[in-house]
């Protein structure tokens, strides 16, 4: 039987509260979110939730490798012990947070389907980001509140609202809202959020629920849209149309490869550091010899990128590298053992993004696309940790609820749970990416039998 009354209501609110908790922080050991505090307090439950899911087990295993890589790096390149402890704790807590969000989503299957749980988590995430900017704002929000919270939250909430429209109206409303959002982001000087909005707008028009033909079209269209947006921004900023601040910024970021490299010079330094010690890395403190940074500076100058005073203060003069990329930063600090976790996260997020696009879940798609950006071009900090945990949990539980069929037509082993309780007579959401209206009845029957073998997680 399904839970009723207050219990059912609490389970239904779980995903919303989890999303909100990712953005409310407590000033302990830096800034730790409420959901991270809960993950540490409920560590055994989080581990059990991950072990309950095949992809969750992979997350746990790669997190262990990442932790070992950090310890080995610290032993080979001993430095500040407190930095090492914080780095190891960050890796462990991230994995536990993924487990906690997975557990919350799995518990929701007692009262509803996984698609609804995902939708509620995205709503909570968007509300939480807006609320967090008011209650516990990150330090960087003072520099650019639109870039570091308000812009993303506003876009997600707009997409959540548009998703409530009739499907016929959504076909026009989604790209229209996103293109308007892209213009607004550009007006506020946020190129990345504008790019995300344009990419999801293009995807909403070309990605189909089935088949791979339109997926190729989307990839080509996305590259074209990104190049066009970069050219448009550079032209507008260079002639002063976006204000003197953007004009000065682009003057320091233009070179042989455009603003794609000039806007992320820190990545050049990280790549240089990783290539100088690819196996073990440089330890959690990321202290590198001066020749590593000197080589990165020479490469930038040779390709037409000036070194500004900001670059000197941020990238060149400090003894440690500026870890403004999760995947490259983990490679630099933990060596090759740290890479599997972030490679897995990248593959999972890409798979989840495609699934969400085909399901016409545009708010979830936007959240996942921003998470993918964070993996490559954002630091492992308070404004990104919860985002990555939510994104990975969305995909892990989504794959569990909708196992991929085997080639011979028989359902593959379910990843852990049924999308709905066994006593539910409701059909799956028509927007589900795994629903095939042409599926033979006997396949559906076999799927039901497979689902019956699994039970919702009980913690």
mmCIF file of C-alpha atoms in Angstrom, residues 31 132-134 136-150 381-384:
data_model
loop_
_atom_site.group_PDB
_atom_site.id
_atom_site.type_symbol
_atom_site.label_atom_id
_atom_site.label_comp_id
_atom_site.label_asym_id
_atom_site.label_seq_id
_atom_site.Cartn_x
_atom_site.Cartn_y
_atom_site.Cartn_z
ATOM 1 C CA UNK A 31 30.314 27.005 4.061
ATOM 2 C CA UNK A 132 19.851 31.203 -0.826
ATOM 3 C CA UNK A 133 20.817 34.458 -2.541
ATOM 4 C CA UNK A 134 18.754 36.274 0.088
ATOM 5 C CA UNK A 136 22.880 32.826 2.839
ATOM 6 C CA UNK A 137 24.391 34.491 -0.253
ATOM 7 C CA UNK A 138 27.809 33.278 -1.457
ATOM 8 C CA UNK A 139 30.676 35.755 -1.260
ATOM 9 C CA UNK A 140 30.942 35.918 -5.061
ATOM 10 C CA UNK A 141 27.345 37.110 -5.326
ATOM 11 C CA UNK A 142 28.498 40.577 -4.289
ATOM 12 C CA UNK A 143 30.582 40.721 -7.476
ATOM 13 C CA UNK A 144 27.819 39.592 -9.825
ATOM 14 C CA UNK A 145 24.507 38.477 -8.263
ATOM 15 C CA UNK A 146 22.962 37.714 -11.662
ATOM 16 C CA UNK A 147 25.776 35.392 -12.714
ATOM 17 C CA UNK A 148 26.123 33.607 -9.393
ATOM 18 C CA UNK A 149 22.490 32.836 -8.632
ATOM 19 C CA UNK A 150 19.688 35.075 -9.823
ATOM 20 C CA UNK A 381 32.986 25.312 -4.362
ATOM 21 C CA UNK A 382 29.819 26.125 -2.471
ATOM 22 C CA UNK A 383 27.945 27.311 -5.584
ATOM 23 C CA UNK A 384 28.685 24.107 -7.527
#
